[in-house]
Tab-separated table of C-alpha atoms and ligand atoms in Angstrom:
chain	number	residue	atom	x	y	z
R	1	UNK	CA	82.446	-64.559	102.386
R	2	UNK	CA	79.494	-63.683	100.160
R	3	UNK	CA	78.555	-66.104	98.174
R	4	UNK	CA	78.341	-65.360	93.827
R	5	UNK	CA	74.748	-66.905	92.398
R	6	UNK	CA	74.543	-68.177	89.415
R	7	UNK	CA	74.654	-64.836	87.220
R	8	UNK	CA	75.677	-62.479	89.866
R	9	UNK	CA	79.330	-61.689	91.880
R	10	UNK	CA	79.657	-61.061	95.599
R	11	UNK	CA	79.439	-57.084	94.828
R	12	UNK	CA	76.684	-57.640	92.255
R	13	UNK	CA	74.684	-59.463	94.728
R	14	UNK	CA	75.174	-56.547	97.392
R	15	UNK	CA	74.130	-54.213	94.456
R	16	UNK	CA	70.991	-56.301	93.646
R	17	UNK	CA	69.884	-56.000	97.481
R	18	UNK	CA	70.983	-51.982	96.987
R	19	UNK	CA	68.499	-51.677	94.261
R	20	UNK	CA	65.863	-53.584	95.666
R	21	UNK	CA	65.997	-51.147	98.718
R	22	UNK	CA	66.118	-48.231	95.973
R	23	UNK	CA	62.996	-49.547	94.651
R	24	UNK	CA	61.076	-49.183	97.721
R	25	UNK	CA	62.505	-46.416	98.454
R	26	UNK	CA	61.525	-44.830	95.138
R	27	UNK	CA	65.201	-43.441	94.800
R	28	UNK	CA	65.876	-42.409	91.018
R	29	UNK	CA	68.696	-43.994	88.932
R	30	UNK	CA	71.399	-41.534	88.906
R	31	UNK	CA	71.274	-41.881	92.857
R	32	UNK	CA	71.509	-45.693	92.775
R	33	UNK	CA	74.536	-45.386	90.717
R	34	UNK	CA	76.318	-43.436	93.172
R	35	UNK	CA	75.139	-45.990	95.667
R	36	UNK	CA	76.006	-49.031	93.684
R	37	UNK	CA	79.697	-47.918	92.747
R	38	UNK	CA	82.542	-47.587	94.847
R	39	UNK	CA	84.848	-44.221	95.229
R	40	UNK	CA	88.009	-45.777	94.621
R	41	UNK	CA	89.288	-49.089	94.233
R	42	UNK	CA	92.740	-49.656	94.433
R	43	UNK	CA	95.411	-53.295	94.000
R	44	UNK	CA	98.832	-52.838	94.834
R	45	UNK	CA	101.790	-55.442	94.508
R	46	UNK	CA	103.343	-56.453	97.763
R	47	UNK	CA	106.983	-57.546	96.970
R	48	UNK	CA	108.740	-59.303	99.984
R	49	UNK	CA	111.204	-61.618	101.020
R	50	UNK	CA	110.531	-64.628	102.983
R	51	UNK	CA	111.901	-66.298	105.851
R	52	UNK	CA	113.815	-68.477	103.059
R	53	UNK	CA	115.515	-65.372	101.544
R	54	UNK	CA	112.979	-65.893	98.038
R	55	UNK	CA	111.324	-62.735	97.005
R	56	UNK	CA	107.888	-63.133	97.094
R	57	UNK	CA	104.947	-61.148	95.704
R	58	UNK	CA	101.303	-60.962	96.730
R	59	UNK	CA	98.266	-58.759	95.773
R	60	UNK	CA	96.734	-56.040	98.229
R	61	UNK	CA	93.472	-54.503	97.871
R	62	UNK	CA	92.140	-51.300	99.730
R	63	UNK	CA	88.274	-50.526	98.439
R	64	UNK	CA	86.634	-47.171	99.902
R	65	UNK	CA	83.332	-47.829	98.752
R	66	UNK	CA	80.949	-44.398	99.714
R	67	UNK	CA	82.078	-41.609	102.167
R	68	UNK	CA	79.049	-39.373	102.120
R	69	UNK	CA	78.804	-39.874	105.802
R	70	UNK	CA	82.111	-39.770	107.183
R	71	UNK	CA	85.577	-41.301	106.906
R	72	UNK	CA	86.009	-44.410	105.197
R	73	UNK	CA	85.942	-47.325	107.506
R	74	UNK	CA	86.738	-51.210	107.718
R	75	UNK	CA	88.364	-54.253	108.135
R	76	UNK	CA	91.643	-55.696	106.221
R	77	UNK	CA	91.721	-59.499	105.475
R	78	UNK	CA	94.186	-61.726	104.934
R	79	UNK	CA	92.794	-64.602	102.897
R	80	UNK	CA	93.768	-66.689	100.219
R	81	UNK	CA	90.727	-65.861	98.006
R	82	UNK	CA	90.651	-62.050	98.389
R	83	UNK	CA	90.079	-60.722	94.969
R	84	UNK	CA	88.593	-57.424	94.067
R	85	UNK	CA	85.022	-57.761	93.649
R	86	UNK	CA	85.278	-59.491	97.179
R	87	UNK	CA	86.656	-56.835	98.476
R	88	UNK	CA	84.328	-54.063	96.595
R	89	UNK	CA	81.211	-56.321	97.870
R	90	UNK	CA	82.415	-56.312	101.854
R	91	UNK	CA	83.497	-52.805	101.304
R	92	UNK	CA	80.294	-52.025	100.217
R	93	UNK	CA	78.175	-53.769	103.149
R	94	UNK	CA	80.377	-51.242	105.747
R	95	UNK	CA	78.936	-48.477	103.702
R	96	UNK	CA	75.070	-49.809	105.371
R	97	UNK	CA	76.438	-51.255	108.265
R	98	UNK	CA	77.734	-48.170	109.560
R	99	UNK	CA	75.113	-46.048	108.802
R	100	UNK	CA	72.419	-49.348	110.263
R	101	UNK	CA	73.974	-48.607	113.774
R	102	UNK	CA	74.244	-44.596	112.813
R	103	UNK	CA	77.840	-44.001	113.217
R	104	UNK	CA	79.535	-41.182	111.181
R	105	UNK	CA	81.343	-44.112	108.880
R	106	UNK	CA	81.762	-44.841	105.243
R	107	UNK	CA	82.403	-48.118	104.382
R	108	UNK	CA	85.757	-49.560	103.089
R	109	UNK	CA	87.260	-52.994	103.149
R	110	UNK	CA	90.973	-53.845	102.329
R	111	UNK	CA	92.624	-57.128	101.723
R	112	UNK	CA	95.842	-59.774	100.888
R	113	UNK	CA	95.706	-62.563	99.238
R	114	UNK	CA	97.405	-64.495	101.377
R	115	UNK	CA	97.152	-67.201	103.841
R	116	UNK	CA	97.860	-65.875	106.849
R	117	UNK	CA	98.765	-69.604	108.670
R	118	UNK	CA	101.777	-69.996	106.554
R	119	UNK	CA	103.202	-67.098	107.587
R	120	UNK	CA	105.745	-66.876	110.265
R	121	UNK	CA	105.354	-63.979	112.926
R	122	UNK	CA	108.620	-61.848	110.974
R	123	UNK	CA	106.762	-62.530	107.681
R	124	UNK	CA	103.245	-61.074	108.545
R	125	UNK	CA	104.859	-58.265	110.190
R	126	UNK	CA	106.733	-57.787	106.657
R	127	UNK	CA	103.870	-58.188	104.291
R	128	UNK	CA	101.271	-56.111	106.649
R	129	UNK	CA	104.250	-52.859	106.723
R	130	UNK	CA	104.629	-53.181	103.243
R	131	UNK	CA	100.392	-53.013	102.386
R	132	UNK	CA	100.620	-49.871	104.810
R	133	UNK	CA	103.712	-48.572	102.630
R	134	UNK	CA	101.914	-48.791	99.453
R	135	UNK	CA	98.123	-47.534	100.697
R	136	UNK	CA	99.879	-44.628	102.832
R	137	UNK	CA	98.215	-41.961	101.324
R	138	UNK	CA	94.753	-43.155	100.759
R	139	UNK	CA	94.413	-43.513	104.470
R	140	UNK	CA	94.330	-41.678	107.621
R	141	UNK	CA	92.649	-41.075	110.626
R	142	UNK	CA	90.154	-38.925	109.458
R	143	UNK	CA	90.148	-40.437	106.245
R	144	UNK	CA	89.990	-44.338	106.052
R	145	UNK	CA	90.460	-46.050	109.137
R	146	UNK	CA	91.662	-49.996	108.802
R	147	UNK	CA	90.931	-52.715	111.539
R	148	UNK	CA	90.789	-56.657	111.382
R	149	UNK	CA	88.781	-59.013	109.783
R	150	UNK	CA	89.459	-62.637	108.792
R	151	UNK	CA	92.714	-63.474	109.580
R	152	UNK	CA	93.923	-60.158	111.290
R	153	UNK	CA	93.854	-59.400	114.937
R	154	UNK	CA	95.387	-56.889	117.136
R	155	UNK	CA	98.890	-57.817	116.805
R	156	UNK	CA	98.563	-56.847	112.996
R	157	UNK	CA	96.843	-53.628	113.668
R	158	UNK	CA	99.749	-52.747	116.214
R	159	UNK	CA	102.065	-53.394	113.176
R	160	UNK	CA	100.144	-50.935	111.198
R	161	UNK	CA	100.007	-48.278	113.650
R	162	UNK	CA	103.730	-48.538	113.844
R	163	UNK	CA	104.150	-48.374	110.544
R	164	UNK	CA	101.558	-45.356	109.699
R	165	UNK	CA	103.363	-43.432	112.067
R	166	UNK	CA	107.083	-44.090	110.817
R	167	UNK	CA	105.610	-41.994	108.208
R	168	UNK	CA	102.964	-39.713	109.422
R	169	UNK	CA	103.870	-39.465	113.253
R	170	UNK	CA	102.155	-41.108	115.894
R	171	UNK	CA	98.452	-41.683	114.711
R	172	UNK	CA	96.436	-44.207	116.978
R	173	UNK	CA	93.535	-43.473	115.121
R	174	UNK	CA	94.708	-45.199	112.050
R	175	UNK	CA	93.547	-48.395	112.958
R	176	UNK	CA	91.375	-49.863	115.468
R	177	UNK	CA	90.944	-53.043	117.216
R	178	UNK	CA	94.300	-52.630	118.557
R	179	UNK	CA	96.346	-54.339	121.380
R	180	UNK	CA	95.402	-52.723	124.615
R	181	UNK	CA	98.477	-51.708	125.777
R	182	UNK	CA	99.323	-49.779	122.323
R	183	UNK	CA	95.662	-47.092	122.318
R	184	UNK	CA	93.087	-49.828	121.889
R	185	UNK	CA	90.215	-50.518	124.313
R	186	UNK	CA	89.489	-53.648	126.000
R	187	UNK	CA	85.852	-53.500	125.049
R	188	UNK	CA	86.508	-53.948	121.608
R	189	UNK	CA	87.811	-57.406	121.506
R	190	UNK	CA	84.399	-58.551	122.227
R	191	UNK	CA	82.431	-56.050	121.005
R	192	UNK	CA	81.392	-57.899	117.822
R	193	UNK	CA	80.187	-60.924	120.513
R	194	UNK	CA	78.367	-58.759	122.681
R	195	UNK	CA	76.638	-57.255	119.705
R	196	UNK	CA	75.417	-60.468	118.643
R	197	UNK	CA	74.169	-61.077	121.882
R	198	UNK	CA	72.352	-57.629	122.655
R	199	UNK	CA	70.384	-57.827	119.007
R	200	UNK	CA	69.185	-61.413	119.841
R	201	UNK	CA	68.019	-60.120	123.019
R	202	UNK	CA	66.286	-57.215	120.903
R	203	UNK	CA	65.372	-58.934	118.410
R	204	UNK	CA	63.376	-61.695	120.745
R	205	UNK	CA	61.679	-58.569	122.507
R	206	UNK	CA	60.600	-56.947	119.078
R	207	UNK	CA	58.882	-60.429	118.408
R	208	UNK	CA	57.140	-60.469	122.098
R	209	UNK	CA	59.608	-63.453	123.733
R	210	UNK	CA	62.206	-63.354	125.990
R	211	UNK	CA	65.864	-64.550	125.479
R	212	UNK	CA	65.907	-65.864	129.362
R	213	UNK	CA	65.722	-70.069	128.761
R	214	UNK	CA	66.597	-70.115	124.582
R	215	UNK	CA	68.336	-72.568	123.709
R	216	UNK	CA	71.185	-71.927	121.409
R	217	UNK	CA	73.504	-73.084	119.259
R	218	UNK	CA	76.941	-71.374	118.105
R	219	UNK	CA	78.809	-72.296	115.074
R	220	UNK	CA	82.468	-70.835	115.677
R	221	UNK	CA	84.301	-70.757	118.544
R	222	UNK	CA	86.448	-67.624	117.529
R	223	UNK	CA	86.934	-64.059	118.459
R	224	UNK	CA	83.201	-63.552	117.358
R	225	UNK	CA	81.674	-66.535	118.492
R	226	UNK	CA	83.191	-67.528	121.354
R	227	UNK	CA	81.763	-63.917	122.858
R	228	UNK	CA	78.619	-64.229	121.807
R	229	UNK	CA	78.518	-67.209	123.553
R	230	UNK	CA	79.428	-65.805	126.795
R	231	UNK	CA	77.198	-63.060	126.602
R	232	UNK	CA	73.894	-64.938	125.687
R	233	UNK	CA	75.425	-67.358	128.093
R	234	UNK	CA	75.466	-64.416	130.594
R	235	UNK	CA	71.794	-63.320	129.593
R	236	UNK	CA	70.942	-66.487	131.051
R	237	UNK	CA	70.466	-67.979	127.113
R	238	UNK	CA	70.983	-71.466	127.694
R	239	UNK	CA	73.767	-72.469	125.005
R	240	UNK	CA	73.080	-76.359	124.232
R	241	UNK	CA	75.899	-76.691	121.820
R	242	UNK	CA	79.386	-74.950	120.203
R	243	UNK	CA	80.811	-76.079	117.191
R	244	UNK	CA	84.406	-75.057	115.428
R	245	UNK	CA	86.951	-77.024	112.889
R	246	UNK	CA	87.552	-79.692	115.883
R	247	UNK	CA	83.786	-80.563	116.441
R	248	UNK	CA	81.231	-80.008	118.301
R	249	UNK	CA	80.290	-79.796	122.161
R	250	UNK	CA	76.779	-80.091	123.567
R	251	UNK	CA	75.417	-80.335	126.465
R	252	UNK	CA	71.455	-80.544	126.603
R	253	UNK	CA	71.342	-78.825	130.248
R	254	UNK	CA	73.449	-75.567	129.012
R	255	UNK	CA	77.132	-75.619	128.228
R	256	UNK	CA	79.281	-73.560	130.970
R	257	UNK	CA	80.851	-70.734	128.474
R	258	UNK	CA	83.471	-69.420	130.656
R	259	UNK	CA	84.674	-72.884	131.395
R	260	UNK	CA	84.668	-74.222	128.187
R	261	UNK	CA	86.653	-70.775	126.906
R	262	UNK	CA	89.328	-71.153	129.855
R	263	UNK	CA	89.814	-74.779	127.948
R	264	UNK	CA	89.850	-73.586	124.670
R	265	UNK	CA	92.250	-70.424	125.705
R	266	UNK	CA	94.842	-73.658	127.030
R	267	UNK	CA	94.123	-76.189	124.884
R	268	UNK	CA	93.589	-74.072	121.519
R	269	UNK	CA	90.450	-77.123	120.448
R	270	UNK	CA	87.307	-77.675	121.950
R	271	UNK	CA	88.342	-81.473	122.267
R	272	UNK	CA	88.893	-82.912	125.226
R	273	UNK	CA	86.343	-80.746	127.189
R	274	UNK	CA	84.998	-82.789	129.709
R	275	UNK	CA	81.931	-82.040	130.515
R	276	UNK	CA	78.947	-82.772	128.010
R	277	UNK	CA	79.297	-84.967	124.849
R	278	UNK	CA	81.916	-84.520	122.478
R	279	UNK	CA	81.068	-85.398	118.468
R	280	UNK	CA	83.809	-84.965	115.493
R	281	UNK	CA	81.767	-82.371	112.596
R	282	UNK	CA	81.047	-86.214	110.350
R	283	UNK	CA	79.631	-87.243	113.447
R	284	UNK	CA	77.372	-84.009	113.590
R	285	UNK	CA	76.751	-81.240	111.640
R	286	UNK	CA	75.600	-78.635	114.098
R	287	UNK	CA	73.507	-76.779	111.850
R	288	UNK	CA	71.469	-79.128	111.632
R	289	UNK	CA	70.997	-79.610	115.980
R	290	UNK	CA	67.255	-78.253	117.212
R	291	UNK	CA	67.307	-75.070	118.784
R	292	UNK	CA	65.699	-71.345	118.830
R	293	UNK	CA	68.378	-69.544	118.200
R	294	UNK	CA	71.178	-70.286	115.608
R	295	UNK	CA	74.526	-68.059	115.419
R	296	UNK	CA	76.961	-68.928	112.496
R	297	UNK	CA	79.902	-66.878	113.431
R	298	UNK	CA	83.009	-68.262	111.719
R	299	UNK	CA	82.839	-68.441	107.912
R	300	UNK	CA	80.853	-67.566	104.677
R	301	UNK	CA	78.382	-69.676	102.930
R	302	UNK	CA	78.141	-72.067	105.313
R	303	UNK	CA	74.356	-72.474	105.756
R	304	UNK	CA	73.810	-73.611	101.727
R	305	UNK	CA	71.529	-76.304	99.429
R	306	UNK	CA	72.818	-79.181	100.586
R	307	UNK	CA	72.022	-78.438	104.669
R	308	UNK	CA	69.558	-75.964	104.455
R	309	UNK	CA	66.914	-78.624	104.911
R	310	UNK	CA	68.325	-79.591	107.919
R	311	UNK	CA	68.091	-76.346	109.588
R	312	UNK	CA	65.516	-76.493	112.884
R	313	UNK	CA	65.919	-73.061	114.691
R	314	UNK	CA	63.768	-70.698	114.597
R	315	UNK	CA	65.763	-67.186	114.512
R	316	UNK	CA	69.100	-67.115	112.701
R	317	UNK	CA	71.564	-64.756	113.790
R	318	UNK	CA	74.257	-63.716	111.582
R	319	UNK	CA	77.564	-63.331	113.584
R	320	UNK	CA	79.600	-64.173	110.242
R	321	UNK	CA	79.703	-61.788	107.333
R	322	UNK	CA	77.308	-63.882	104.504
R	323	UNK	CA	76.452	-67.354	106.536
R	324	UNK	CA	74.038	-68.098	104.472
R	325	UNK	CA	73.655	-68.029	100.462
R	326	UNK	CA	70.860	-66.547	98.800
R	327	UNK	CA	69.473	-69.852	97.683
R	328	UNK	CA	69.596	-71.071	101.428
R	329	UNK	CA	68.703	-67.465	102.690
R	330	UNK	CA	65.533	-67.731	100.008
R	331	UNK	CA	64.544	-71.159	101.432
R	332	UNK	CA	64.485	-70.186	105.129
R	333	UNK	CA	62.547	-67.419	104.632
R	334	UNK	CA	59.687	-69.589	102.994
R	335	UNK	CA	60.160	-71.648	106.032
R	336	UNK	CA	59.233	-68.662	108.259
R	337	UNK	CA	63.070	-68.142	109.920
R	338	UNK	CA	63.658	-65.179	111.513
R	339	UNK	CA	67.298	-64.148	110.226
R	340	UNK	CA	68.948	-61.206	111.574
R	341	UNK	CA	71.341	-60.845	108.302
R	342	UNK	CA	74.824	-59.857	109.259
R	343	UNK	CA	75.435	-56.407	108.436
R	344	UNK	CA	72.403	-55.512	111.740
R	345	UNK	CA	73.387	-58.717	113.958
R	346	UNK	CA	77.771	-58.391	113.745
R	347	UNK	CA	77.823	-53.967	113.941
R	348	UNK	CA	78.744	-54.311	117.093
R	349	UNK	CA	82.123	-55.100	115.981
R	350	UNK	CA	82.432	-51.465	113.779
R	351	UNK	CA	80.568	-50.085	116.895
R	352	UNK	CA	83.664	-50.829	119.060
R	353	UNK	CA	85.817	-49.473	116.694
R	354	UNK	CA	84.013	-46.351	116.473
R	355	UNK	CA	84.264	-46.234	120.657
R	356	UNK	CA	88.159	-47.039	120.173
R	357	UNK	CA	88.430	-44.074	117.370
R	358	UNK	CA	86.801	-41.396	119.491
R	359	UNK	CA	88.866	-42.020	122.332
R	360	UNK	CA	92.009	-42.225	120.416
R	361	UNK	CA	90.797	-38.946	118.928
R	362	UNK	CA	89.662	-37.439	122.386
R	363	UNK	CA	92.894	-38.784	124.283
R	364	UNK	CA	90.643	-39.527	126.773
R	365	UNK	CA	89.818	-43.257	128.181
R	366	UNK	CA	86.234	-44.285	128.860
R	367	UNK	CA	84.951	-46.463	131.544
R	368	UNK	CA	83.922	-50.273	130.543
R	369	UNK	CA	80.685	-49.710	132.246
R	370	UNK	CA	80.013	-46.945	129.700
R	371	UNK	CA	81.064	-48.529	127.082
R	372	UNK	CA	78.810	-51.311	127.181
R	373	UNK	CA	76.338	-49.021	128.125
R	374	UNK	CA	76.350	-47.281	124.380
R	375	UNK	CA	76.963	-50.190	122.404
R	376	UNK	CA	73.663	-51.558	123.612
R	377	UNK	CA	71.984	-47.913	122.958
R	378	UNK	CA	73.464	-48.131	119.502
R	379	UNK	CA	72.455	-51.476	118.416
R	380	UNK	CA	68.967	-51.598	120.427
R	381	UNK	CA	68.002	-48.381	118.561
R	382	UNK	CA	69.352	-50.094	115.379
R	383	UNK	CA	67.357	-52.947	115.868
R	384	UNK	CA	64.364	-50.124	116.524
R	385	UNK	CA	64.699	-48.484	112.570
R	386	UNK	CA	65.346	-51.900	111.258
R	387	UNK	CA	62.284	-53.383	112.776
R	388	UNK	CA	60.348	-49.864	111.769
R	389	UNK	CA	61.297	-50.827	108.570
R	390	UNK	CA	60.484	-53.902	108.294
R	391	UNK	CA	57.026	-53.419	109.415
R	392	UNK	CA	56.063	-50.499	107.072
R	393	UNK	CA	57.249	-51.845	103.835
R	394	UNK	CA	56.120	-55.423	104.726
R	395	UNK	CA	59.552	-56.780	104.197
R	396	UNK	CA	61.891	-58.963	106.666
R	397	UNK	CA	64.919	-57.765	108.698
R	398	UNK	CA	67.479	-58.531	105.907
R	399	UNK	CA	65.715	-56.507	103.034
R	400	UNK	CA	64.703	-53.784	106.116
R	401	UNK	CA	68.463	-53.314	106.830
R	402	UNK	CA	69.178	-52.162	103.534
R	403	UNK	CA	66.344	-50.109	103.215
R	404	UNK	CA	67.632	-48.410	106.297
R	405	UNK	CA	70.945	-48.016	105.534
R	406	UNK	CA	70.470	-46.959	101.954
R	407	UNK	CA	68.188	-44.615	102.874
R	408	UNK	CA	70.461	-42.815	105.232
R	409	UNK	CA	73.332	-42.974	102.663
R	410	UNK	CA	71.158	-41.155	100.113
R	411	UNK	CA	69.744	-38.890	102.172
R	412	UNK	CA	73.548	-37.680	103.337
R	413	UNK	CA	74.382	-37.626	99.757
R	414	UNK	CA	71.320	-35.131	99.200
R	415	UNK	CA	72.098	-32.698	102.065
R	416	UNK	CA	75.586	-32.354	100.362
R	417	UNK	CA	74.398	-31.701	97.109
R	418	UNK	CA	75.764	-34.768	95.309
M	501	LIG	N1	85.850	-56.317	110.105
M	501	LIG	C1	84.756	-55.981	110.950
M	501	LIG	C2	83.455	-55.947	110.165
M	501	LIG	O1	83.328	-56.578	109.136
M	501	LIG	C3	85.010	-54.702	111.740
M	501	LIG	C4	85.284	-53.480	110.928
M	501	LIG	C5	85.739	-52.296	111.755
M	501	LIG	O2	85.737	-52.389	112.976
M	501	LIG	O3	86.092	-51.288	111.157
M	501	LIG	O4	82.494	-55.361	110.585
């Protein structure tokens, strides 16, 4: 979640880094509105009747925010603070993610203001067909694609196929990030991991070190985090310590991914692990453990004033959307950090999707091989403009991604004669 300061909202913090990019960018004022404002916002009402036969009505939120560069694209989340200038800011960082990693993307973000662990299985599956009911026509495959985000996952996204084509006819392209025996693609369940993992490697090399030896620590032991794990894991990173809700893990001589995922995939907590130490999150705040590399991958804010002291590693990798708040963010930076802010570090999650899309569009099924193949072509030469970027305008990687993805945005806007 992205974090409001003091005068600004989540969207009019996006905006402010927007304009800064503008500025060095020297793009003129009527542009920068265009690039600041979003295409079309819409809230819908989502009547429906719980398991308890009570009628029950929650708000839904689709935000396409530019489209100058292709179909709208992004996540839906179910959350119990969604609220529209949420959504508008998120909706608004696809818009530069996409065009970051260079896929033909807008950006759009959708949401429900509900929380999704009180739901039973029937009622989720009621609540998403309804959102799809009511945003029907603002969607489509070559329009706005959906996929998940915070509390959505493939199950959900084979709900909305189903229910896109009760309408529209079958349309796998609708959605991605879905199950992979309904049109999805096994690659991109950990495509956002493996993202993470390739840019740290990049991102290491771009500085003159080497990822083989790192120690690292992971904060979130979920879809995004427990990948990224693996894969710096596999990159022969040596991960020192996880942390999620149930604590933390560590294990000085490098924690044994695979294992410890085979435990969490049985046990659903990281407690009870047995190898390494085991401390409860008041016993140890694992932000706050030594280490190069540090990869927040579960919620917003969570790197903020009152720990930001505590902070030891060296390079920050954003595997969350908005880890860290500006004040935080402002602090480390001083502190000579390296953060790799979220909308480079986590595209390897819309990268995926993009994969899933053009095979769902092609009918045709690449190889796994390939497909990790590309994703590290995508993000390495990513990580290549961003550090370009960064080095000609003086700037770090955060303020360098947004000059980057503005500038392609406005430059796509130009060629069309906006
Ligand atoms: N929700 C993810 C994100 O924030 C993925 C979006 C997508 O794949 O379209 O990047």
């Amino acid at each position: 979640m992205i974090q409001p300061t003091a005068k600004l909202t989540p969207f009019g913090a996006v905006n402010a880094r927007v304009n800064r990019a503008s500025d060095l960018l020297g793009i003129k004022e009527n542009y920068r509105k265009l690039l600041t404002s979003c295409w079309r916002e819409t809230k819908v009402s989502l009547p429906f009747t719980d398991d308890k036969g009570e009628m029950r009505v929650y708000e839904g939120y689709r935000v396409q925010h530019n489209g100058v560069r292709g179909p709208y694209k992004g996540g839906v989340r179910y959350h119990p603070e969604v609220d529209l200038d949420e959504v508008k800011a998120l909706a608004s960082l696809m818009t530069w993610k996409c065009a970051i990693v260079n896929i033909p993307f807008g950006g759009a973000k959708g949401g429900i203001n509900v929380d999704p662990t009180k739901l039973s299985d029937r009622e989720m599956q009621t609540l998403t067909r309804r959102f799809v009911y009511s945003v029907k026509n603002m969607i489509g495959p070559y329009k706005d694609i959906m996929a998940p985000d915070m509390g959505t996952n493939p199950k959900v996204m084979g709900w909305m196929m189903d229910a896109y084509g009760l309408i529209h006819g079958y349309t796998p392209a609708i959605v991605t990030g879905k199950p992979v025996n309904l049109d999805g693609t096994p690659d991109r369940l950990d495509a956002t991991g493996l993202g993470v993992a390739m840019i740290t490697r990049r991102v290491l090399e771009d500085r003159k070190e080497f990822l083989s030896g790192k120690t690292v620590v992971v904060q979130g032991f979920g879809n995004v985090g427990s990948f990224a794990a693996l894969h710096l894991h596999r990159m022969n990173a040596k991960v020192i310590a996880i942390g999620d809700v149930s604590g933390v893990v560590r294990d000085p001589r490098g924690i044994d991914v695979e294992k410890l995922m085979a435990h969490f995939e049985a046990k659903r907590t990281l407690v009870g692990y047995p190898e390494g130490e085991f401390a409860t999150r008041e016993q140890l705040d694992v932000m706050g453990i030594e280490c190069d590399i540090l990869v927040p991958a579960a919620l917003g804010h969570v790197i903020h004033s009152g720990n930001m002291e505590k902070v030891k590693a060296r390079y920050i990798i954003e595997g969350a959307n908005g880890p860290i708040t500006p004040e935080a963010d402002d602090y480390l930076g001083r502190q000579g950090t390296i953060i790799v802010p979220d909308i480079l570090a986590n595209a390897g999650g819309v990268v995926g999707s993009y994969f899933e899309w053009a095979q769902n569009i092609q009918v045709h099924h690449w190889e796994r091989a390939e497909s990790k193949l590309e994703l590290d072509k995508f993000m390495s030469s990513a990580l290549l403009g961003v550090s370009a970027a960064a080095k000609k305008f003086g700037i770090n990687y955060r303020e360098a991604a947004f000059v980057v993805g503005v500038d392609r945005v406005y430059q796509a806007a130009v060629a069309r004669g906006h």
